[in-house]
mmCIF file of C-alpha atoms and ligand atoms in Angstrom:
data_model
loop_
_atom_site.group_PDB
_atom_site.id
_atom_site.type_symbol
_atom_site.label_atom_id
_atom_site.label_comp_id
_atom_site.label_asym_id
_atom_site.label_seq_id
_atom_site.Cartn_x
_atom_site.Cartn_y
_atom_site.Cartn_z
ATOM 1 C CA MET S 1 179.875 -78.851 -139.554
ATOM 2 C CA THR S 2 179.695 -79.087 -136.066
ATOM 3 C CA GLU S 3 176.783 -81.637 -134.381
ATOM 4 C CA PRO S 4 174.408 -78.939 -132.244
ATOM 5 C CA ARG S 5 174.851 -79.625 -128.639
ATOM 6 C CA LYS S 6 172.696 -81.847 -126.386
ATOM 7 C CA LYS S 7 170.416 -80.211 -124.037
ATOM 8 C CA MET S 8 172.072 -81.811 -120.269
ATOM 9 C CA THR S 9 169.994 -83.901 -118.556
ATOM 10 C CA LEU S 10 170.109 -85.449 -115.078
ATOM 11 C CA PRO S 11 171.158 -89.159 -116.972
ATOM 12 C CA GLY S 12 174.077 -87.051 -118.794
ATOM 13 C CA LEU S 13 175.543 -85.993 -115.637
ATOM 14 C CA TYR S 14 175.202 -88.974 -114.304
ATOM 15 C CA LYS S 15 176.443 -91.216 -116.837
ATOM 16 C CA LYS S 16 179.934 -87.810 -117.121
ATOM 17 C CA VAL S 17 180.617 -89.569 -112.826
ATOM 18 C CA GLU S 18 180.142 -93.298 -114.474
ATOM 19 C CA GLU S 19 182.433 -92.684 -117.620
ATOM 20 C CA GLY S 20 185.180 -90.830 -114.752
ATOM 21 C CA THR S 21 184.261 -86.986 -116.917
ATOM 22 C CA PRO S 22 184.741 -83.823 -114.525
ATOM 23 C CA ILE S 23 181.497 -82.491 -114.526
ATOM 24 C CA THR S 24 181.900 -78.593 -115.629
ATOM 25 C CA TRP S 25 180.033 -76.586 -113.625
ATOM 26 C CA LEU S 26 180.885 -71.998 -113.744
ATOM 27 C CA THR S 27 178.695 -69.739 -112.207
ATOM 28 C CA CYS S 28 176.652 -67.198 -114.576
ATOM 29 C CA TYR S 29 174.217 -64.422 -114.777
ATOM 30 C CA ASP S 30 173.338 -62.588 -117.518
ATOM 31 C CA TYR S 31 171.973 -63.979 -121.447
ATOM 32 C CA PRO S 32 175.602 -63.070 -123.055
ATOM 33 C CA THR S 33 177.941 -64.650 -120.716
ATOM 34 C CA ALA S 34 175.477 -67.703 -121.194
ATOM 35 C CA TYR S 35 175.744 -67.994 -124.716
ATOM 36 C CA MET S 36 179.096 -68.111 -124.822
ATOM 37 C CA GLN S 37 179.289 -70.450 -121.373
ATOM 38 C CA ASP S 38 176.200 -73.232 -123.948
ATOM 39 C CA GLN S 39 179.150 -72.601 -126.969
ATOM 40 C CA ALA S 40 181.906 -73.219 -124.818
ATOM 41 C CA GLY S 41 180.478 -76.734 -123.776
ATOM 42 C CA VAL S 42 180.649 -75.792 -119.796
ATOM 43 C CA ASP S 43 177.359 -78.698 -118.172
ATOM 44 C CA MET S 44 176.276 -77.051 -115.812
ATOM 45 C CA ILE S 45 175.495 -73.632 -114.710
ATOM 46 C CA LEU S 46 174.463 -71.962 -111.204
ATOM 47 C CA VAL S 47 172.773 -68.193 -111.222
ATOM 48 C CA GLY S 48 174.133 -67.999 -107.873
ATOM 49 C CA ASP S 49 173.261 -65.537 -104.850
ATOM 50 C CA SER S 50 177.116 -64.469 -105.500
ATOM 51 C CA LEU S 51 175.664 -62.519 -107.961
ATOM 52 C CA GLY S 52 174.209 -59.440 -105.362
ATOM 53 C CA MET S 53 178.060 -59.453 -105.558
ATOM 54 C CA THR S 54 179.545 -59.886 -108.592
ATOM 55 C CA MET S 55 176.850 -58.124 -110.429
ATOM 56 C CA LEU S 56 174.578 -56.077 -107.708
ATOM 57 C CA GLY S 57 177.332 -54.920 -105.710
ATOM 58 C CA TYR S 58 175.888 -55.156 -101.852
ATOM 59 C CA ASP S 59 178.745 -56.655 -99.673
ATOM 60 C CA SER S 60 177.598 -60.375 -99.104
ATOM 61 C CA THR S 61 174.595 -62.122 -100.784
ATOM 62 C CA LEU S 62 172.338 -61.509 -97.729
ATOM 63 C CA PRO S 63 169.648 -58.692 -99.392
ATOM 64 C CA VAL S 64 169.406 -60.768 -102.316
ATOM 65 C CA THR S 65 165.752 -61.346 -103.796
ATOM 66 C CA MET S 66 163.877 -63.796 -105.312
ATOM 67 C CA GLU S 67 163.054 -61.412 -107.951
ATOM 68 C CA ASP S 68 166.300 -60.593 -108.457
ATOM 69 C CA MET S 69 167.031 -64.459 -108.884
ATOM 70 C CA ILE S 70 164.122 -64.436 -111.100
ATOM 71 C CA ARG S 71 165.331 -61.898 -113.146
ATOM 72 C CA HIS S 72 168.599 -63.478 -114.003
ATOM 73 C CA ALA S 73 168.190 -66.906 -113.849
ATOM 74 C CA ALA S 74 165.241 -66.064 -116.851
ATOM 75 C CA ALA S 75 168.305 -64.256 -119.074
ATOM 76 C CA VAL S 76 170.464 -67.487 -118.497
ATOM 77 C CA ARG S 77 168.019 -69.915 -119.485
ATOM 78 C CA ARG S 78 166.994 -68.156 -122.744
ATOM 79 C CA GLY S 79 171.247 -67.625 -123.745
ATOM 80 C CA ALA S 80 172.195 -71.236 -122.439
ATOM 81 C CA PRO S 81 169.401 -73.140 -123.646
ATOM 82 C CA ASN S 82 171.436 -76.402 -123.499
ATOM 83 C CA VAL S 83 172.825 -76.672 -120.466
ATOM 84 C CA TRP S 84 172.158 -78.079 -116.807
ATOM 85 C CA LEU S 85 170.432 -74.971 -114.773
ATOM 86 C CA VAL S 86 170.993 -74.581 -111.450
ATOM 87 C CA GLY S 87 168.391 -72.035 -109.635
ATOM 88 C CA ASP S 88 170.472 -70.357 -106.419
ATOM 89 C CA MET S 89 167.525 -70.096 -103.168
ATOM 90 C CA PRO S 90 168.550 -66.731 -101.809
ATOM 91 C CA TYR S 91 168.641 -65.692 -97.979
ATOM 92 C CA MET S 92 165.600 -66.746 -96.344
ATOM 93 C CA THR S 93 163.616 -67.604 -99.103
ATOM 94 C CA TYR S 94 163.592 -71.564 -97.957
ATOM 95 C CA GLN S 95 165.369 -71.339 -93.939
ATOM 96 C CA PRO S 96 161.792 -70.115 -92.372
ATOM 97 C CA SER S 97 160.099 -73.541 -93.240
ATOM 98 C CA VAL S 98 159.998 -76.223 -95.740
ATOM 99 C CA GLU S 99 156.432 -74.845 -97.405
ATOM 100 C CA SER S 100 157.844 -71.477 -98.162
ATOM 101 C CA ALA S 101 161.104 -73.720 -99.747
ATOM 102 C CA ILE S 102 159.140 -75.687 -102.241
ATOM 103 C CA ARG S 103 156.915 -72.473 -103.040
ATOM 104 C CA ASN S 104 160.423 -70.891 -103.932
ATOM 105 C CA ALA S 105 161.824 -73.829 -105.377
ATOM 106 C CA GLY S 106 159.258 -74.314 -107.303
ATOM 107 C CA ARG S 107 159.447 -70.521 -109.089
ATOM 108 C CA PHE S 108 162.812 -70.998 -109.726
ATOM 109 C CA MET S 109 161.908 -73.822 -112.556
ATOM 110 C CA ALA S 110 157.900 -72.263 -114.345
ATOM 111 C CA GLU S 111 159.521 -68.358 -113.811
ATOM 112 C CA ALA S 112 162.978 -69.378 -115.165
ATOM 113 C CA GLY S 113 163.331 -72.361 -116.163
ATOM 114 C CA CYS S 114 165.841 -73.784 -114.302
ATOM 115 C CA ASP S 115 166.656 -78.085 -114.530
ATOM 116 C CA CYS S 116 167.255 -78.216 -110.533
ATOM 117 C CA ILE S 117 167.906 -75.808 -107.605
ATOM 118 C CA LYS S 118 171.043 -75.420 -104.525
ATOM 119 C CA LEU S 119 170.612 -74.815 -101.025
ATOM 120 C CA GLU S 120 172.867 -74.111 -98.745
ATOM 121 C CA GLY S 121 173.208 -75.978 -95.092
ATOM 122 C CA GLY S 122 173.614 -79.950 -93.959
ATOM 123 C CA ALA S 123 170.932 -82.436 -91.491
ATOM 124 C CA ALA S 124 168.917 -78.145 -90.294
ATOM 125 C CA MET S 125 167.863 -78.517 -93.830
ATOM 126 C CA ALA S 126 167.945 -82.352 -94.621
ATOM 127 C CA ASP S 127 163.760 -81.502 -94.533
ATOM 128 C CA ARG S 128 164.286 -78.839 -97.045
ATOM 129 C CA ILE S 129 165.703 -80.489 -99.445
ATOM 130 C CA LYS S 130 162.610 -83.539 -99.092
ATOM 131 C CA GLY S 131 159.894 -81.472 -99.323
ATOM 132 C CA ILE S 132 161.596 -80.115 -102.767
ATOM 133 C CA VAL S 133 162.153 -83.418 -103.891
ATOM 134 C CA ASP S 134 159.424 -84.668 -103.133
ATOM 135 C CA ALA S 135 157.345 -82.021 -105.200
ATOM 136 C CA GLY S 136 159.378 -82.593 -108.819
ATOM 137 C CA ILE S 137 162.180 -80.892 -107.808
ATOM 138 C CA PRO S 138 165.925 -81.954 -108.235
ATOM 139 C CA ALA S 139 167.785 -79.947 -105.663
ATOM 140 C CA ILE S 140 171.555 -79.290 -104.695
ATOM 141 C CA GLY S 141 172.955 -78.903 -101.601
ATOM 142 C CA HIS S 142 175.654 -76.979 -100.574
ATOM 143 C CA LEU S 143 178.384 -77.751 -97.554
ATOM 144 C CA GLY S 144 181.245 -76.574 -96.223
ATOM 145 C CA LEU S 145 181.886 -72.270 -97.025
ATOM 146 C CA THR S 146 178.326 -71.335 -97.124
ATOM 147 C CA PRO S 147 178.298 -67.988 -97.680
ATOM 148 C CA GLN S 148 174.446 -67.024 -96.258
ATOM 149 C CA SER S 149 175.931 -68.034 -92.577
ATOM 150 C CA ALA S 150 179.219 -66.257 -92.467
ATOM 151 C CA SER S 151 178.500 -64.883 -89.987
ATOM 152 C CA ALA S 152 178.324 -67.398 -87.919
ATOM 153 C CA LEU S 153 181.233 -69.839 -89.023
ATOM 154 C CA GLY S 154 183.758 -66.729 -88.677
ATOM 155 C CA GLY S 155 184.315 -64.940 -92.328
ATOM 156 C CA PHE S 156 184.868 -66.954 -95.047
ATOM 157 C CA LYS S 157 187.583 -68.969 -94.979
ATOM 158 C CA LEU S 158 188.394 -73.181 -94.979
ATOM 159 C CA GLN S 159 185.931 -75.185 -93.224
ATOM 160 C CA GLY S 160 185.785 -78.805 -91.577
ATOM 161 C CA LYS S 161 189.882 -78.518 -90.375
ATOM 162 C CA SER S 162 189.734 -79.745 -87.042
ATOM 163 C CA ALA S 163 188.574 -84.319 -87.145
ATOM 164 C CA VAL S 164 185.241 -83.409 -85.048
ATOM 165 C CA LEU S 165 184.276 -80.356 -87.725
ATOM 166 C CA ALA S 166 184.687 -82.351 -90.483
ATOM 167 C CA LYS S 167 182.626 -85.776 -88.807
ATOM 168 C CA LYS S 168 179.841 -83.104 -88.633
ATOM 169 C CA ILE S 169 180.665 -82.333 -92.576
ATOM 170 C CA LEU S 170 180.701 -86.268 -93.493
ATOM 171 C CA ASP S 171 177.382 -86.546 -90.863
ATOM 172 C CA ASP S 172 175.676 -83.621 -93.141
ATOM 173 C CA ALA S 173 176.370 -84.728 -96.286
ATOM 174 C CA LYS S 174 174.901 -88.475 -95.602
ATOM 175 C CA ALA S 175 171.854 -86.759 -94.522
ATOM 176 C CA LEU S 176 171.187 -84.381 -96.944
ATOM 177 C CA GLU S 177 171.704 -87.886 -99.875
ATOM 178 C CA GLU S 178 169.254 -89.524 -97.758
ATOM 179 C CA ALA S 179 166.691 -86.384 -98.114
ATOM 180 C CA GLY S 180 166.857 -87.476 -101.664
ATOM 181 C CA ALA S 181 170.084 -84.741 -103.036
ATOM 182 C CA PHE S 182 171.406 -85.389 -106.048
ATOM 183 C CA CYS S 183 173.904 -83.678 -105.801
ATOM 184 C CA ILE S 184 176.705 -81.682 -103.019
ATOM 185 C CA LEU S 185 178.290 -78.728 -103.713
ATOM 186 C CA LEU S 186 182.090 -78.709 -100.753
ATOM 187 C CA GLU S 187 182.795 -75.523 -100.847
ATOM 188 C CA LEU S 188 186.446 -74.581 -99.467
ATOM 189 C CA VAL S 189 187.171 -78.190 -97.081
ATOM 190 C CA PRO S 190 190.361 -79.690 -97.458
ATOM 191 C CA ASP S 191 190.675 -82.087 -100.165
ATOM 192 C CA ARG S 192 190.873 -85.471 -98.197
ATOM 193 C CA LEU S 193 187.598 -84.344 -96.684
ATOM 194 C CA CYS S 194 185.984 -84.208 -99.955
ATOM 195 C CA LYS S 195 187.638 -86.953 -101.471
ATOM 196 C CA LEU S 196 186.295 -88.807 -98.134
ATOM 197 C CA ILE S 197 182.993 -87.413 -99.147
ATOM 198 C CA THR S 198 182.866 -88.516 -102.701
ATOM 199 C CA GLU S 199 183.707 -92.150 -101.964
ATOM 200 C CA ARG S 200 181.329 -92.932 -99.597
ATOM 201 C CA ALA S 201 178.407 -91.613 -101.804
ATOM 202 C CA GLU S 202 175.753 -93.974 -102.528
ATOM 203 C CA ASN S 203 174.502 -91.782 -105.308
ATOM 204 C CA CYS S 204 175.027 -88.448 -105.215
ATOM 205 C CA ILE S 205 176.924 -86.376 -107.466
ATOM 206 C CA ILE S 206 179.498 -84.055 -105.390
ATOM 207 C CA MET S 207 181.228 -81.253 -106.792
ATOM 208 C CA SER S 208 183.742 -79.099 -105.369
ATOM 209 C CA LEU S 209 184.739 -75.631 -105.250
ATOM 210 C CA GLY S 210 187.874 -74.908 -103.949
ATOM 211 C CA SER S 211 187.871 -78.287 -102.421
ATOM 212 C CA GLY S 212 190.386 -80.398 -104.235
ATOM 213 C CA PRO S 213 190.717 -82.760 -107.652
ATOM 214 C CA ASP S 214 188.789 -85.814 -106.563
ATOM 215 C CA ALA S 215 185.139 -85.010 -106.201
ATOM 216 C CA HIS S 216 182.836 -85.618 -109.221
ATOM 217 C CA GLY S 217 183.339 -82.283 -111.250
ATOM 218 C CA GLN S 218 184.374 -78.485 -111.017
ATOM 219 C CA LEU S 219 182.574 -75.366 -109.964
ATOM 220 C CA LEU S 220 184.627 -71.770 -110.040
ATOM 221 C CA ILE S 221 182.935 -68.478 -110.054
ATOM 222 C CA TYR S 222 183.301 -66.666 -113.323
ATOM 223 C CA HIS S 223 184.288 -63.368 -112.224
ATOM 224 C CA ASP S 224 187.100 -65.550 -110.801
ATOM 225 C CA ALA S 225 187.721 -67.523 -113.216
ATOM 226 C CA LEU S 226 188.036 -64.426 -116.081
ATOM 227 C CA ALA S 227 189.262 -61.598 -113.307
ATOM 228 C CA LEU S 228 186.577 -59.701 -113.884
ATOM 229 C CA TYR S 229 185.512 -58.568 -109.706
ATOM 230 C CA PRO S 230 187.917 -55.748 -109.248
ATOM 231 C CA LYS S 231 187.597 -56.579 -105.048
ATOM 232 C CA PHE S 232 189.464 -59.216 -104.766
ATOM 233 C CA LYS S 233 191.004 -62.975 -106.366
ATOM 234 C CA PRO S 234 190.313 -65.880 -104.534
ATOM 235 C CA ARG S 235 192.749 -68.006 -103.831
ATOM 236 C CA MET S 236 191.557 -70.973 -104.604
ATOM 237 C CA ALA S 237 190.135 -69.548 -108.165
ATOM 238 C CA LYS S 238 192.558 -70.094 -111.646
ATOM 239 C CA VAL S 239 192.503 -67.283 -113.419
ATOM 240 C CA PHE S 240 191.698 -68.804 -116.802
ATOM 241 C CA ALA S 241 191.761 -65.889 -118.850
ATOM 242 C CA ASP S 242 191.887 -61.380 -117.717
ATOM 243 C CA ALA S 243 188.934 -60.196 -119.512
ATOM 244 C CA GLY S 244 188.785 -57.512 -117.127
ATOM 245 C CA ALA S 245 192.055 -56.166 -118.329
ATOM 246 C CA VAL S 246 191.161 -56.503 -121.658
ATOM 247 C CA ILE S 247 187.972 -54.699 -120.712
ATOM 248 C CA ARG S 248 189.921 -52.146 -119.197
ATOM 249 C CA GLU S 249 191.880 -51.915 -121.818
ATOM 250 C CA GLY S 250 188.938 -51.320 -124.206
ATOM 251 C CA LEU S 251 187.023 -48.679 -121.979
ATOM 252 C CA ASN S 252 190.338 -46.852 -121.944
ATOM 253 C CA GLY S 253 190.180 -46.816 -125.684
ATOM 254 C CA TYR S 254 187.101 -45.333 -125.998
ATOM 255 C CA VAL S 255 187.522 -43.293 -123.102
ATOM 256 C CA LYS S 256 190.862 -41.761 -125.935
ATOM 257 C CA GLU S 257 189.762 -41.774 -128.758
ATOM 258 C CA VAL S 258 185.847 -40.222 -128.098
ATOM 259 C CA THR S 259 188.343 -37.095 -126.704
ATOM 260 C CA GLU S 260 190.915 -37.628 -129.375
ATOM 261 C CA LYS S 261 188.540 -37.078 -131.780
ATOM 262 C CA THR S 262 189.629 -39.693 -133.662
ATOM 263 C CA PHE S 263 185.878 -42.153 -133.062
ATOM 264 C CA PRO S 264 183.993 -42.025 -134.745
ATOM 265 C CA ALA S 265 185.265 -42.646 -138.794
ATOM 266 C CA PRO S 266 183.487 -42.820 -141.547
ATOM 267 C CA GLU S 267 183.252 -45.863 -141.729
ATOM 268 C CA ASN S 268 181.004 -45.804 -138.151
ATOM 269 C CA TRP S 269 178.228 -43.845 -139.173
ATOM 270 C CA PHE S 270 175.869 -43.825 -142.761
ATOM 271 C CA GLY S 271 175.761 -41.234 -145.090
ATOM 272 C CA MET S 272 172.995 -39.316 -147.594
ATOM 273 C CA PRO S 273 172.724 -38.685 -151.009
ATOM 274 C CA ASP S 274 173.131 -35.604 -152.063
ATOM 275 C CA ALA S 275 169.859 -35.556 -153.995
ATOM 276 C CA GLU S 276 167.674 -36.563 -151.317
ATOM 277 C CA TYR S 277 170.042 -33.825 -148.842
ATOM 278 C CA THR S 278 169.289 -30.978 -151.208
ATOM 279 C CA ALA S 279 166.122 -31.926 -151.483
ATOM 280 C CA LEU S 280 166.118 -32.181 -147.626
ATOM 281 C CA GLU S 281 167.063 -28.946 -147.435
ATOM 282 C CA GLU S 282 164.675 -27.570 -149.622
ATOM 283 C CA LEU S 283 162.352 -28.751 -147.520
ATOM 284 C CA LEU S 284 163.550 -27.357 -144.865
ATOM 285 C CA ASN S 285 163.709 -24.105 -147.209
ATOM 286 C CA ILE S 286 167.555 -23.719 -145.144
ATOM 287 C CA ALA S 287 169.032 -24.461 -149.132
ATOM 288 C CA ASN S 288 170.287 -20.835 -147.648
ATOM 289 C CA PRO S 289 170.029 -20.158 -145.176
ATOM 290 C CA VAL S 290 169.697 -16.680 -143.437
ATOM 291 C CA ILE S 291 172.220 -16.387 -141.177
ATOM 292 C CA PHE S 292 172.714 -12.855 -138.599
ATOM 293 C CA ASP S 293 176.498 -11.875 -138.261
ATOM 294 C CA ALA S 294 175.884 -10.642 -134.133
ATOM 295 C CA ASP S 295 179.254 -8.096 -135.376
ATOM 296 C CA GLU S 296 177.306 -6.725 -138.486
ATOM 297 C CA GLU S 297 173.232 -5.635 -138.730
ATOM 298 C CA LYS S 298 172.049 -6.762 -141.960
ATOM 299 C CA PRO S 299 170.975 -9.883 -142.126
ATOM 300 C CA GLU S 300 174.303 -11.555 -144.401
ATOM 301 C CA LYS S 301 173.573 -14.381 -146.200
ATOM 302 C CA LYS S 302 175.448 -17.822 -145.887
ATOM 303 C CA LYS S 303 175.524 -21.247 -148.523
ATOM 304 C CA SER S 304 174.950 -23.697 -145.515
ATOM 305 C CA LYS S 305 177.518 -27.317 -146.109
ATOM 306 C CA LYS S 306 177.081 -30.138 -148.709
ATOM 307 C CA ASN S 307 176.826 -33.591 -146.250
ATOM 308 C CA LYS S 308 180.175 -34.320 -145.999
ATOM 309 C CA LYS S 309 179.866 -38.096 -146.908
ATOM 310 C CA ASN S 310 177.974 -38.317 -149.478
ATOM 311 C CA LYS S 311 176.835 -41.610 -150.976
HETATM 312 O O1 KIV Z 401 176.211 -67.977 -104.818
HETATM 313 C C1 KIV Z 401 177.133 -68.601 -105.394
HETATM 314 O O2 KIV Z 401 177.946 -68.719 -106.432
HETATM 315 C C2 KIV Z 401 177.580 -69.954 -104.317
HETATM 316 C C3 KIV Z 401 178.706 -70.466 -105.119
HETATM 317 C C4 KIV Z 401 179.380 -69.455 -103.588
HETATM 318 C C5 KIV Z 401 179.051 -72.132 -104.482
HETATM 319 O O3 KIV Z 401 176.976 -70.075 -103.835
#
């Protein structure tokens, strides 16, 4: 019998870093997927505001609300009690002030059972990180391609390619670490910049999303890893299983079988004992129902059909 999985904790994450074992991190937005991720031994789950696109069909993450996030994060927590659960702070729930950041971070912990929060931005957001950490909530920073600022960044593209911009990301990482972030996600920055930041981090876990192999662990968007997002597949993602194809095949099969009347089959329904059905007919007084034949004037008595499947 396999040992039940232990709940992932902050010391557990640091232990993996010390041992040099990469941390596994996936996005997740719903109960059944969370259940499977927990069973698969995923260390961390991010309930990302990417759910605006992957689950709600928006074109960006900007319309996502705290209510959306809390509902999905709570469902994920119910499915995955053992993972380290990260709530992603949606647009304009922390940018306006330190107080808004602390209040909304607290909602992730109290209402959804998260273990920590993540927010986007560098030195300009360091006071939000500090406020949240001082309130007793572990916080993750997010640098590089930060989708909530995609417009200001010129789109969804590699960040920190030039020396000057790379230096800015290095400085931002330092500022977030000093503010108390226990972890920083680097999204879509060059591999060598990610390596530098990881080597320089003193007490901070560095995670990579499309930023190369030299961080302490890897994050992937679940829908990219399993080919479930219909609109595009980012170059940085690897498809580990084409679940999209399997689902499409299943759906086509369902439509075909219902249309061709091969589903449902006898094993898909339940019968009723003859005696009970006869009693029911008597109760309804339909054992010998009077059927009107449109072509005849007189009503004609017809025998009722017996239940097809007699159990
Ligand atoms: O919302 C999300 O899934 C994210 C990832 C893109 C890192 O923030």
